[in-house]
Amino acid sequence: MLRQQDVGHRIVVRRIVGIREGRPLFSDALGELVELSETHLTLATAQGRLRVPVTEVHRAKRVPPTRRPTAAAVIELELASDEAWPAAVRGRLGDWLLRAADGWSGRANSALPVGDPDRPLPAALDAVERWYADLGQPAMVNTPLPLAAPVGAELDARGWGSRPPVLVQTVPLAALPPAAPAPADSPPVELAAAPSDDWLAIAAGRKGGLPDAARHVLTAVGQVRFAHVYAGGTLLAIGRGTVTGQGRWLGLSLIEVRPEARRQGLAGRVVRALADWGATAGASRAFLQVEQRNTAAVALYRTLGFTTHHTYLTRTAPR
């Protein structure tokens, strides 16, 4: 039988769905285990979330994860993410993207080495270093794995450092759980096309400031919404949603709840509100990026059905 250690992993469940001529009828379900209690288990399947009473479970076990995403799938998602977090200064090196935003956030200030740089790898990385040197800021390279493993190996040889691993996680919007009924006195989630000053203040506190280039990153997207949850005139929770990647992908970022308002379900409600907006705008899947060491956030997103598509490392040039 399953244990709490299996939450977050891919499982198969054989459940009893009826009786015919005195014999049980079975149905199999395959998906990621997102919740396990004494009475129920919940899977995120390709068809949506499935909640199964333990009394109906005939057999359940962990199975190997799905195969790694193709290079094309990783590139598609990385480019959708780039659209959702657009750097103010941009350049190209063949297919590679060069991005800068006054040092605000790693994603907006790193090269994205996907595709062909139109030159040998060592020469490409030399060009990356020169581009950032001309801007007067340190060079960084965002390496999606395993796609950019050759780039990572060359950076290792050059003595580059690495920031903590980041999980790029996805979920079909149809698999997100429905919003739990909110108490009558619970503040609503409000979506706006622009962030309020209070919203920007919380974002600045999380990201360590908010230069003009940061405002460009946050707002220079064709389809974007900013979630606000106010109570008594105080902004308790925020979030940001974008629709990019030819309208397929809802990108979630800056899901933040003030410390005094945590553990009240506000983060989940913000995600659900942005997901509803994204689905209305035509998106079918959601993605987000979360540091692997942020265990609280990873656990939250697991309960919402998110699974890891791929990982990346932000590599930093030696000083």
PDB file of C-alpha atoms in Angstrom:
ATOM      1  CA  MET A   1       0.000   0.000   0.000  1.00  0.00           C
ATOM      2  CA  LEU A   2       1.061   3.605  -0.380  1.00  0.00           C
ATOM      3  CA  ARG A   3       2.822   5.753   2.210  1.00  0.00           C
ATOM      4  CA  GLN A   4       3.353   9.485   2.641  1.00  0.00           C
ATOM      5  CA  GLN A   5       6.772   9.089   0.985  1.00  0.00           C
ATOM      6  CA  ASP A   6       4.926   8.281  -2.252  1.00  0.00           C
ATOM      7  CA  VAL A   7       3.225  11.686  -2.431  1.00  0.00           C
ATOM      8  CA  GLY A   8       4.622  13.543  -5.419  1.00  0.00           C
ATOM      9  CA  HIS A   9       5.439  10.359  -7.320  1.00  0.00           C
ATOM     10  CA  ARG A  10       3.762   8.586 -10.218  1.00  0.00           C
ATOM     11  CA  ILE A  11       1.505   5.712  -9.155  1.00  0.00           C
ATOM     12  CA  VAL A  12      -1.016   3.274 -10.581  1.00  0.00           C
ATOM     13  CA  VAL A  13      -4.205   2.487  -8.680  1.00  0.00           C
ATOM     14  CA  ARG A  14      -6.526  -0.450  -9.312  1.00  0.00           C
ATOM     15  CA  ARG A  15      -9.879   0.353  -7.767  1.00  0.00           C
ATOM     16  CA  ILE A  16     -13.166  -1.475  -7.386  1.00  0.00           C
ATOM     17  CA  VAL A  17     -15.880   0.287  -9.379  1.00  0.00           C
ATOM     18  CA  GLY A  18     -18.719  -2.212  -9.071  1.00  0.00           C
ATOM     19  CA  ILE A  19     -19.861  -5.806  -8.765  1.00  0.00           C
ATOM     20  CA  ARG A  20     -21.109  -8.058 -11.574  1.00  0.00           C
ATOM     21  CA  GLU A  21     -22.383 -11.575 -10.953  1.00  0.00           C
ATOM     22  CA  GLY A  22     -20.723 -11.571  -7.577  1.00  0.00           C
ATOM     23  CA  ARG A  23     -17.317 -10.529  -8.939  1.00  0.00           C
ATOM     24  CA  PRO A  24     -15.672  -7.139  -8.468  1.00  0.00           C
ATOM     25  CA  LEU A  25     -15.153  -4.861 -11.472  1.00  0.00           C
ATOM     26  CA  PHE A  26     -11.837  -3.013 -11.603  1.00  0.00           C
ATOM     27  CA  SER A  27     -10.614   0.186 -13.215  1.00  0.00           C
ATOM     28  CA  ASP A  28      -6.988   1.368 -13.367  1.00  0.00           C
ATOM     29  CA  ALA A  29      -5.837   4.978 -12.978  1.00  0.00           C
ATOM     30  CA  LEU A  30      -2.354   6.358 -13.603  1.00  0.00           C
ATOM     31  CA  GLY A  31      -1.091   9.707 -12.356  1.00  0.00           C
ATOM     32  CA  GLU A  32       0.867  11.597  -9.722  1.00  0.00           C
ATOM     33  CA  LEU A  33      -0.164  11.112  -6.102  1.00  0.00           C
ATOM     34  CA  VAL A  34      -0.863  14.604  -4.759  1.00  0.00           C
ATOM     35  CA  GLU A  35      -2.600  13.752  -1.487  1.00  0.00           C
ATOM     36  CA  LEU A  36      -2.876  10.706   0.791  1.00  0.00           C
ATOM     37  CA  SER A  37      -5.079  10.574   3.878  1.00  0.00           C
ATOM     38  CA  GLU A  38      -6.602   7.853   6.018  1.00  0.00           C
ATOM     39  CA  THR A  39      -9.788   7.962   3.934  1.00  0.00           C
ATOM     40  CA  HIS A  40      -8.824   9.065   0.398  1.00  0.00           C
ATOM     41  CA  LEU A  41      -6.012   9.364  -2.098  1.00  0.00           C
ATOM     42  CA  THR A  42      -5.932  11.965  -4.867  1.00  0.00           C
ATOM     43  CA  LEU A  43      -4.183  11.638  -8.227  1.00  0.00           C
ATOM     44  CA  ALA A  44      -3.416  14.225 -10.879  1.00  0.00           C
ATOM     45  CA  THR A  45      -4.118  12.354 -14.118  1.00  0.00           C
ATOM     46  CA  ALA A  46      -4.063  13.414 -17.758  1.00  0.00           C
ATOM     47  CA  GLN A  47      -7.871  13.628 -17.593  1.00  0.00           C
ATOM     48  CA  GLY A  48      -7.940  15.726 -14.407  1.00  0.00           C
ATOM     49  CA  ARG A  49      -7.876  15.130 -10.675  1.00  0.00           C
ATOM     50  CA  LEU A  50      -9.255  11.863  -9.345  1.00  0.00           C
ATOM     51  CA  ARG A  51     -10.182  11.366  -5.687  1.00  0.00           C
ATOM     52  CA  VAL A  52     -10.473   7.716  -4.684  1.00  0.00           C
ATOM     53  CA  PRO A  53     -11.800   6.468  -1.321  1.00  0.00           C
ATOM     54  CA  VAL A  54      -9.326   4.094   0.311  1.00  0.00           C
ATOM     55  CA  THR A  55     -12.138   1.564   0.674  1.00  0.00           C
ATOM     56  CA  GLU A  56     -12.295   1.295  -3.144  1.00  0.00           C
ATOM     57  CA  VAL A  57      -8.552   0.705  -3.602  1.00  0.00           C
ATOM     58  CA  HIS A  58      -7.756  -2.899  -4.499  1.00  0.00           C
ATOM     59  CA  ARG A  59      -4.068  -2.311  -5.207  1.00  0.00           C
ATOM     60  CA  ALA A  60      -1.806   0.729  -5.548  1.00  0.00           C
ATOM     61  CA  LYS A  61       1.915   1.089  -6.162  1.00  0.00           C
ATOM     62  CA  ARG A  62       4.555   3.522  -7.311  1.00  0.00           C
ATOM     63  CA  VAL A  63       5.655   3.206 -10.948  1.00  0.00           C
ATOM     64  CA  PRO A  64       8.668   4.662 -12.792  1.00  0.00           C
ATOM     65  CA  PRO A  65       8.386   8.319 -13.829  1.00  0.00           C
ATOM     66  CA  THR A  66       7.517   9.232 -17.371  1.00  0.00           C
ATOM     67  CA  ARG A  67      10.372   9.633 -19.766  1.00  0.00           C
ATOM     68  CA  ARG A  68      12.240  12.901 -19.929  1.00  0.00           C
ATOM     69  CA  PRO A  69      10.657  15.632 -22.018  1.00  0.00           C
ATOM     70  CA  THR A  70      11.977  15.992 -25.537  1.00  0.00           C
ATOM     71  CA  ALA A  71      14.404  18.759 -26.429  1.00  0.00           C
ATOM     72  CA  ALA A  72      11.617  20.413 -28.419  1.00  0.00           C
ATOM     73  CA  ALA A  73       9.303  20.381 -25.379  1.00  0.00           C
ATOM     74  CA  VAL A  74      11.976  21.942 -23.152  1.00  0.00           C
ATOM     75  CA  ILE A  75      12.736  24.631 -25.726  1.00  0.00           C
ATOM     76  CA  GLU A  76       9.020  25.422 -26.160  1.00  0.00           C
ATOM     77  CA  LEU A  77       8.546  25.887 -22.431  1.00  0.00           C
ATOM     78  CA  GLU A  78      11.753  27.890 -21.985  1.00  0.00           C
ATOM     79  CA  LEU A  79      10.733  30.276 -24.765  1.00  0.00           C
ATOM     80  CA  ALA A  80       7.248  30.651 -23.276  1.00  0.00           C
ATOM     81  CA  SER A  81       8.914  31.435 -19.946  1.00  0.00           C
ATOM     82  CA  ASP A  82      11.157  34.012 -21.619  1.00  0.00           C
ATOM     83  CA  GLU A  83       8.080  35.718 -23.098  1.00  0.00           C
ATOM     84  CA  ALA A  84       6.490  35.744 -19.649  1.00  0.00           C
ATOM     85  CA  TRP A  85       9.532  37.398 -18.008  1.00  0.00           C
ATOM     86  CA  PRO A  86      10.836  39.760 -20.728  1.00  0.00           C
ATOM     87  CA  ALA A  87      14.188  41.411 -20.135  1.00  0.00           C
ATOM     88  CA  ALA A  88      14.437  45.108 -20.939  1.00  0.00           C
ATOM     89  CA  VAL A  89      17.695  44.660 -22.898  1.00  0.00           C
ATOM     90  CA  ARG A  90      17.934  41.779 -25.347  1.00  0.00           C
ATOM     91  CA  GLY A  91      20.362  40.379 -27.870  1.00  0.00           C
ATOM     92  CA  ARG A  92      20.852  37.210 -29.899  1.00  0.00           C
ATOM     93  CA  LEU A  93      23.701  34.860 -30.602  1.00  0.00           C
ATOM     94  CA  GLY A  94      22.306  32.673 -33.343  1.00  0.00           C
ATOM     95  CA  ASP A  95      19.348  31.029 -31.587  1.00  0.00           C
ATOM     96  CA  TRP A  96      20.670  31.830 -28.114  1.00  0.00           C
ATOM     97  CA  LEU A  97      19.017  34.664 -26.203  1.00  0.00           C
ATOM     98  CA  LEU A  98      20.984  37.339 -24.325  1.00  0.00           C
ATOM     99  CA  ARG A  99      19.038  39.180 -21.610  1.00  0.00           C
ATOM    100  CA  ALA A 100      19.683  41.970 -19.140  1.00  0.00           C
ATOM    101  CA  ALA A 101      17.490  43.943 -16.716  1.00  0.00           C
ATOM    102  CA  ASP A 102      19.756  45.949 -14.415  1.00  0.00           C
ATOM    103  CA  GLY A 103      20.612  42.778 -12.510  1.00  0.00           C
ATOM    104  CA  TRP A 104      17.006  42.234 -11.355  1.00  0.00           C
ATOM    105  CA  SER A 105      16.389  38.455 -11.162  1.00  0.00           C
ATOM    106  CA  GLY A 106      18.517  35.715 -12.611  1.00  0.00           C
ATOM    107  CA  ARG A 107      16.138  34.816 -15.409  1.00  0.00           C
ATOM    108  CA  ALA A 108      16.100  38.342 -16.868  1.00  0.00           C
ATOM    109  CA  ASN A 109      19.893  38.720 -16.637  1.00  0.00           C
ATOM    110  CA  SER A 110      21.174  35.472 -18.091  1.00  0.00           C
ATOM    111  CA  ALA A 111      21.822  34.006 -21.509  1.00  0.00           C
ATOM    112  CA  LEU A 112      19.466  31.226 -22.570  1.00  0.00           C
ATOM    113  CA  PRO A 113      21.496  28.707 -24.608  1.00  0.00           C
ATOM    114  CA  VAL A 114      18.810  26.844 -26.551  1.00  0.00           C
ATOM    115  CA  GLY A 115      19.303  26.101 -30.230  1.00  0.00           C
ATOM    116  CA  ASP A 116      22.369  26.816 -32.341  1.00  0.00           C
ATOM    117  CA  PRO A 117      24.634  29.795 -31.477  1.00  0.00           C
ATOM    118  CA  ASP A 118      26.105  29.761 -35.020  1.00  0.00           C
ATOM    119  CA  ARG A 119      29.641  29.153 -33.755  1.00  0.00           C
ATOM    120  CA  PRO A 120      31.589  26.594 -31.726  1.00  0.00           C
ATOM    121  CA  LEU A 121      30.566  26.371 -28.078  1.00  0.00           C
ATOM    122  CA  PRO A 122      33.755  27.934 -26.606  1.00  0.00           C
ATOM    123  CA  ALA A 123      33.456  30.890 -28.987  1.00  0.00           C
ATOM    124  CA  ALA A 124      29.774  31.269 -28.119  1.00  0.00           C
ATOM    125  CA  LEU A 125      30.527  31.485 -24.409  1.00  0.00           C
ATOM    126  CA  ASP A 126      33.340  33.970 -25.095  1.00  0.00           C
ATOM    127  CA  ALA A 127      30.771  36.120 -26.919  1.00  0.00           C
ATOM    128  CA  VAL A 128      28.346  35.833 -23.984  1.00  0.00           C
ATOM    129  CA  GLU A 129      31.032  37.062 -21.596  1.00  0.00           C
ATOM    130  CA  ARG A 130      31.843  40.028 -23.863  1.00  0.00           C
ATOM    131  CA  TRP A 131      28.169  40.995 -24.215  1.00  0.00           C
ATOM    132  CA  TYR A 132      27.669  41.226 -20.457  1.00  0.00           C
ATOM    133  CA  ALA A 133      31.049  42.932 -19.939  1.00  0.00           C
ATOM    134  CA  ASP A 134      29.970  45.635 -22.396  1.00  0.00           C
ATOM    135  CA  LEU A 135      26.897  46.217 -20.193  1.00  0.00           C
ATOM    136  CA  GLY A 136      29.068  46.405 -17.095  1.00  0.00           C
ATOM    137  CA  GLN A 137      27.420  43.460 -15.351  1.00  0.00           C
ATOM    138  CA  PRO A 138      28.530  39.903 -14.542  1.00  0.00           C
ATOM    139  CA  ALA A 139      27.804  37.190 -17.066  1.00  0.00           C
ATOM    140  CA  MET A 140      25.236  34.529 -16.229  1.00  0.00           C
ATOM    141  CA  VAL A 141      23.904  31.593 -18.233  1.00  0.00           C
ATOM    142  CA  ASN A 142      20.630  29.793 -17.568  1.00  0.00           C
ATOM    143  CA  THR A 143      21.157  26.090 -18.366  1.00  0.00           C
ATOM    144  CA  PRO A 144      17.996  23.965 -18.770  1.00  0.00           C
ATOM    145  CA  LEU A 145      18.842  20.353 -17.984  1.00  0.00           C
ATOM    146  CA  PRO A 146      19.529  17.925 -19.480  1.00  0.00           C
ATOM    147  CA  LEU A 147      19.195  19.953 -22.702  1.00  0.00           C
ATOM    148  CA  ALA A 148      22.099  22.306 -21.937  1.00  0.00           C
ATOM    149  CA  ALA A 149      24.345  19.740 -20.259  1.00  0.00           C
ATOM    150  CA  PRO A 150      27.150  20.314 -22.830  1.00  0.00           C
ATOM    151  CA  VAL A 151      27.052  24.039 -22.028  1.00  0.00           C
ATOM    152  CA  GLY A 152      27.203  23.209 -18.321  1.00  0.00           C
ATOM    153  CA  ALA A 153      30.249  20.994 -18.846  1.00  0.00           C
ATOM    154  CA  GLU A 154      32.096  23.796 -20.654  1.00  0.00           C
ATOM    155  CA  LEU A 155      31.173  26.235 -17.878  1.00  0.00           C
ATOM    156  CA  ASP A 156      32.464  23.763 -15.288  1.00  0.00           C
ATOM    157  CA  ALA A 157      35.776  23.697 -17.135  1.00  0.00           C
ATOM    158  CA  ARG A 158      35.883  27.504 -16.967  1.00  0.00           C
ATOM    159  CA  GLY A 159      35.292  27.528 -13.223  1.00  0.00           C
ATOM    160  CA  TRP A 160      31.792  29.014 -13.300  1.00  0.00           C
ATOM    161  CA  GLY A 161      29.648  28.816 -10.188  1.00  0.00           C
ATOM    162  CA  SER A 162      26.027  27.775  -9.847  1.00  0.00           C
ATOM    163  CA  ARG A 163      22.953  29.051  -8.037  1.00  0.00           C
ATOM    164  CA  PRO A 164      20.552  26.565  -6.365  1.00  0.00           C
ATOM    165  CA  PRO A 165      18.616  24.244  -8.724  1.00  0.00           C
ATOM    166  CA  VAL A 166      15.246  25.490  -9.941  1.00  0.00           C
ATOM    167  CA  LEU A 167      12.321  23.209 -10.769  1.00  0.00           C
ATOM    168  CA  VAL A 168      10.245  24.100 -13.811  1.00  0.00           C
ATOM    169  CA  GLN A 169       6.868  22.613 -12.952  1.00  0.00           C
ATOM    170  CA  THR A 170       3.723  22.202 -15.025  1.00  0.00           C
ATOM    171  CA  VAL A 171       0.135  21.036 -14.699  1.00  0.00           C
ATOM    172  CA  PRO A 172      -2.787  20.774 -17.131  1.00  0.00           C
ATOM    173  CA  LEU A 173      -5.273  23.448 -16.118  1.00  0.00           C
ATOM    174  CA  ALA A 174      -7.988  20.795 -16.180  1.00  0.00           C
ATOM    175  CA  ALA A 175      -6.118  18.888 -13.457  1.00  0.00           C
ATOM    176  CA  LEU A 176      -6.048  21.766 -10.961  1.00  0.00           C
ATOM    177  CA  PRO A 177      -8.369  21.132  -8.014  1.00  0.00           C
ATOM    178  CA  PRO A 178     -11.484  23.283  -7.788  1.00  0.00           C
ATOM    179  CA  ALA A 179     -11.298  26.184  -5.420  1.00  0.00           C
ATOM    180  CA  ALA A 180     -12.335  25.243  -1.897  1.00  0.00           C
ATOM    181  CA  PRO A 181     -15.393  27.104  -0.618  1.00  0.00           C
ATOM    182  CA  ALA A 182     -14.123  30.268   1.029  1.00  0.00           C
ATOM    183  CA  PRO A 183     -15.540  31.414   4.397  1.00  0.00           C
ATOM    184  CA  ALA A 184     -18.150  34.145   4.149  1.00  0.00           C
ATOM    185  CA  ASP A 185     -15.729  36.701   5.582  1.00  0.00           C
ATOM    186  CA  SER A 186     -12.802  35.660   3.378  1.00  0.00           C
ATOM    187  CA  PRO A 187     -11.427  38.490   1.201  1.00  0.00           C
ATOM    188  CA  PRO A 188     -11.835  38.034  -2.568  1.00  0.00           C
ATOM    189  CA  VAL A 189      -9.031  37.605  -5.088  1.00  0.00           C
ATOM    190  CA  GLU A 190      -9.063  40.617  -7.391  1.00  0.00           C
ATOM    191  CA  LEU A 191      -7.332  40.538 -10.790  1.00  0.00           C
ATOM    192  CA  ALA A 192      -6.056  43.712 -12.449  1.00  0.00           C
ATOM    193  CA  ALA A 193      -4.218  44.481 -15.683  1.00  0.00           C
ATOM    194  CA  ALA A 194      -1.617  46.508 -13.731  1.00  0.00           C
ATOM    195  CA  PRO A 195      -0.073  46.068 -10.288  1.00  0.00           C
ATOM    196  CA  SER A 196      -0.998  48.429  -7.459  1.00  0.00           C
ATOM    197  CA  ASP A 197       1.672  50.281  -5.502  1.00  0.00           C
ATOM    198  CA  ASP A 198       1.048  47.864  -2.608  1.00  0.00           C
ATOM    199  CA  TRP A 199       1.581  44.926  -4.985  1.00  0.00           C
ATOM    200  CA  LEU A 200       4.872  46.393  -6.192  1.00  0.00           C
ATOM    201  CA  ALA A 201       6.000  46.986  -2.599  1.00  0.00           C
ATOM    202  CA  ILE A 202       5.551  43.298  -1.726  1.00  0.00           C
ATOM    203  CA  ALA A 203       7.351  42.266  -4.923  1.00  0.00           C
ATOM    204  CA  ALA A 204      10.203  44.662  -4.128  1.00  0.00           C
ATOM    205  CA  GLY A 205      10.516  43.184  -0.645  1.00  0.00           C
ATOM    206  CA  ARG A 206      10.750  39.689  -2.036  1.00  0.00           C
ATOM    207  CA  LYS A 207      13.150  40.536  -4.861  1.00  0.00           C
ATOM    208  CA  GLY A 208      15.301  43.127  -3.100  1.00  0.00           C
ATOM    209  CA  GLY A 209      14.219  46.306  -4.849  1.00  0.00           C
ATOM    210  CA  LEU A 210      12.377  47.252  -7.998  1.00  0.00           C
ATOM    211  CA  PRO A 211      14.366  49.185 -10.644  1.00  0.00           C
ATOM    212  CA  ASP A 212      12.728  50.495 -13.802  1.00  0.00           C
ATOM    213  CA  ALA A 213      13.897  47.406 -15.686  1.00  0.00           C
ATOM    214  CA  ALA A 214      11.983  45.261 -13.189  1.00  0.00           C
ATOM    215  CA  ARG A 215       8.753  47.082 -13.972  1.00  0.00           C
ATOM    216  CA  HIS A 216       9.371  46.277 -17.639  1.00  0.00           C
ATOM    217  CA  VAL A 217       9.836  42.581 -16.802  1.00  0.00           C
ATOM    218  CA  LEU A 218       6.598  42.542 -14.821  1.00  0.00           C
ATOM    219  CA  THR A 219       4.351  44.467 -17.192  1.00  0.00           C
ATOM    220  CA  ALA A 220       5.674  44.193 -20.777  1.00  0.00           C
ATOM    221  CA  VAL A 221       3.584  41.142 -21.650  1.00  0.00           C
ATOM    222  CA  GLY A 222       0.558  41.251 -23.922  1.00  0.00           C
ATOM    223  CA  GLN A 223      -1.644  39.140 -21.656  1.00  0.00           C
ATOM    224  CA  VAL A 224      -0.898  39.638 -17.958  1.00  0.00           C
ATOM    225  CA  ARG A 225      -2.907  39.824 -14.737  1.00  0.00           C
ATOM    226  CA  PHE A 226      -1.923  40.808 -11.205  1.00  0.00           C
ATOM    227  CA  ALA A 227      -3.759  39.173  -8.321  1.00  0.00           C
ATOM    228  CA  HIS A 228      -4.501  41.168  -5.164  1.00  0.00           C
ATOM    229  CA  VAL A 229      -6.088  39.945  -1.930  1.00  0.00           C
ATOM    230  CA  TYR A 230      -6.988  42.834   0.394  1.00  0.00           C
ATOM    231  CA  ALA A 231      -8.440  42.656   3.901  1.00  0.00           C
ATOM    232  CA  GLY A 232      -9.134  45.757   5.962  1.00  0.00           C
ATOM    233  CA  GLY A 233      -7.164  47.886   3.521  1.00  0.00           C
ATOM    234  CA  THR A 234      -4.052  45.685   3.828  1.00  0.00           C
ATOM    235  CA  LEU A 235      -2.737  43.684   0.888  1.00  0.00           C
ATOM    236  CA  LEU A 236      -2.306  40.135   2.195  1.00  0.00           C
ATOM    237  CA  ALA A 237      -1.415  38.152  -0.933  1.00  0.00           C
ATOM    238  CA  ILE A 238      -0.287  38.719  -4.502  1.00  0.00           C
ATOM    239  CA  GLY A 239       0.375  36.755  -7.659  1.00  0.00           C
ATOM    240  CA  ARG A 240       1.085  37.285 -11.338  1.00  0.00           C
ATOM    241  CA  GLY A 241      -0.178  35.377 -14.351  1.00  0.00           C
ATOM    242  CA  THR A 242       0.790  35.612 -18.029  1.00  0.00           C
ATOM    243  CA  VAL A 243      -0.370  33.818 -21.154  1.00  0.00           C
ATOM    244  CA  THR A 244       2.443  33.175 -23.641  1.00  0.00           C
ATOM    245  CA  GLY A 245       3.782  30.433 -25.906  1.00  0.00           C
ATOM    246  CA  GLN A 246       1.231  31.044 -28.692  1.00  0.00           C
ATOM    247  CA  GLY A 247      -1.491  31.219 -26.066  1.00  0.00           C
ATOM    248  CA  ARG A 248      -0.904  27.733 -24.702  1.00  0.00           C
ATOM    249  CA  TRP A 249       0.920  28.446 -21.438  1.00  0.00           C
ATOM    250  CA  LEU A 250      -0.216  30.206 -18.288  1.00  0.00           C
ATOM    251  CA  GLY A 251       2.883  31.357 -16.409  1.00  0.00           C
ATOM    252  CA  LEU A 252       2.580  31.850 -12.643  1.00  0.00           C
ATOM    253  CA  SER A 253       5.051  33.956 -10.698  1.00  0.00           C
ATOM    254  CA  LEU A 254       5.420  35.994  -7.504  1.00  0.00           C
ATOM    255  CA  ILE A 255       2.822  34.027  -5.557  1.00  0.00           C
ATOM    256  CA  GLU A 256       3.407  35.652  -2.188  1.00  0.00           C
ATOM    257  CA  VAL A 257       1.454  35.811   1.093  1.00  0.00           C
ATOM    258  CA  ARG A 258       2.318  38.050   4.032  1.00  0.00           C
ATOM    259  CA  PRO A 259       3.630  35.987   6.983  1.00  0.00           C
ATOM    260  CA  GLU A 260       0.680  36.876   9.231  1.00  0.00           C
ATOM    261  CA  ALA A 261      -1.802  35.635   6.598  1.00  0.00           C
ATOM    262  CA  ARG A 262      -0.196  32.311   5.727  1.00  0.00           C
ATOM    263  CA  ARG A 263      -1.807  28.880   6.216  1.00  0.00           C
ATOM    264  CA  GLN A 264      -5.211  30.270   5.330  1.00  0.00           C
ATOM    265  CA  GLY A 265      -5.342  28.953   1.770  1.00  0.00           C
ATOM    266  CA  LEU A 266      -4.708  32.345   0.152  1.00  0.00           C
ATOM    267  CA  ALA A 267      -1.883  31.128  -2.128  1.00  0.00           C
ATOM    268  CA  GLY A 268      -4.069  28.353  -3.496  1.00  0.00           C
ATOM    269  CA  ARG A 269      -6.920  30.778  -4.089  1.00  0.00           C
ATOM    270  CA  VAL A 270      -4.592  33.152  -5.951  1.00  0.00           C
ATOM    271  CA  VAL A 271      -3.376  30.300  -8.177  1.00  0.00           C
ATOM    272  CA  ARG A 272      -6.954  29.182  -8.839  1.00  0.00           C
ATOM    273  CA  ALA A 273      -8.098  32.702  -9.767  1.00  0.00           C
ATOM    274  CA  LEU A 274      -5.189  33.157 -12.187  1.00  0.00           C
ATOM    275  CA  ALA A 275      -5.809  29.687 -13.624  1.00  0.00           C
ATOM    276  CA  ASP A 276      -9.452  30.545 -14.301  1.00  0.00           C
ATOM    277  CA  TRP A 277      -8.341  33.720 -16.071  1.00  0.00           C
ATOM    278  CA  GLY A 278      -5.704  31.810 -18.055  1.00  0.00           C
ATOM    279  CA  ALA A 279      -8.208  29.189 -19.179  1.00  0.00           C
ATOM    280  CA  THR A 280     -10.579  31.936 -20.307  1.00  0.00           C
ATOM    281  CA  ALA A 281      -7.693  33.449 -22.295  1.00  0.00           C
ATOM    282  CA  GLY A 282      -7.156  30.099 -24.049  1.00  0.00           C
ATOM    283  CA  ALA A 283      -4.281  28.535 -22.091  1.00  0.00           C
ATOM    284  CA  SER A 284      -4.404  24.786 -21.480  1.00  0.00           C
ATOM    285  CA  ARG A 285      -1.374  24.270 -19.219  1.00  0.00           C
ATOM    286  CA  ALA A 286       0.295  26.197 -16.413  1.00  0.00           C
ATOM    287  CA  PHE A 287       3.953  26.463 -15.466  1.00  0.00           C
ATOM    288  CA  LEU A 288       5.937  27.988 -12.653  1.00  0.00           C
ATOM    289  CA  GLN A 289       9.536  28.036 -11.473  1.00  0.00           C
ATOM    290  CA  VAL A 290      10.451  27.303  -7.857  1.00  0.00           C
ATOM    291  CA  GLU A 291      13.799  26.737  -6.150  1.00  0.00           C
ATOM    292  CA  GLN A 292      14.197  23.106  -5.171  1.00  0.00           C
ATOM    293  CA  ARG A 293      15.246  24.131  -1.647  1.00  0.00           C
ATOM    294  CA  ASN A 294      11.958  26.038  -1.112  1.00  0.00           C
ATOM    295  CA  THR A 295      10.296  22.972   0.346  1.00  0.00           C
ATOM    296  CA  ALA A 296       7.178  24.787   1.571  1.00  0.00           C
ATOM    297  CA  ALA A 297       6.381  26.132  -1.891  1.00  0.00           C
ATOM    298  CA  VAL A 298       7.210  22.807  -3.563  1.00  0.00           C
ATOM    299  CA  ALA A 299       4.812  21.044  -1.167  1.00  0.00           C
ATOM    300  CA  LEU A 300       2.063  23.581  -1.897  1.00  0.00           C
ATOM    301  CA  TYR A 301       2.407  23.217  -5.649  1.00  0.00           C
ATOM    302  CA  ARG A 302       2.433  19.419  -5.310  1.00  0.00           C
ATOM    303  CA  THR A 303      -0.996  19.541  -3.672  1.00  0.00           C
ATOM    304  CA  LEU A 304      -2.188  21.551  -6.687  1.00  0.00           C
ATOM    305  CA  GLY A 305      -0.975  18.841  -9.070  1.00  0.00           C
ATOM    306  CA  PHE A 306       2.251  20.438 -10.352  1.00  0.00           C
ATOM    307  CA  THR A 307       5.010  18.060 -11.424  1.00  0.00           C
ATOM    308  CA  THR A 308       8.574  18.794 -12.505  1.00  0.00           C
ATOM    309  CA  HIS A 309       8.981  19.112 -16.277  1.00  0.00           C
ATOM    310  CA  HIS A 310      12.717  19.860 -16.154  1.00  0.00           C
ATOM    311  CA  THR A 311      15.221  21.740 -14.029  1.00  0.00           C
ATOM    312  CA  TYR A 312      17.684  24.523 -14.663  1.00  0.00           C
ATOM    313  CA  LEU A 313      20.776  26.013 -13.098  1.00  0.00           C
ATOM    314  CA  THR A 314      21.744  29.656 -13.279  1.00  0.00           C
ATOM    315  CA  ARG A 315      25.485  29.639 -13.828  1.00  0.00           C
ATOM    316  CA  THR A 316      27.612  32.568 -12.703  1.00  0.00           C
ATOM    317  CA  ALA A 317      30.956  33.675 -14.122  1.00  0.00           C
ATOM    318  CA  PRO A 318      33.956  33.576 -11.758  1.00  0.00           C
ATOM    319  CA  ARG A 319      34.954  36.933 -10.336  1.00  0.00           C
TER     320      ARG A 319
END
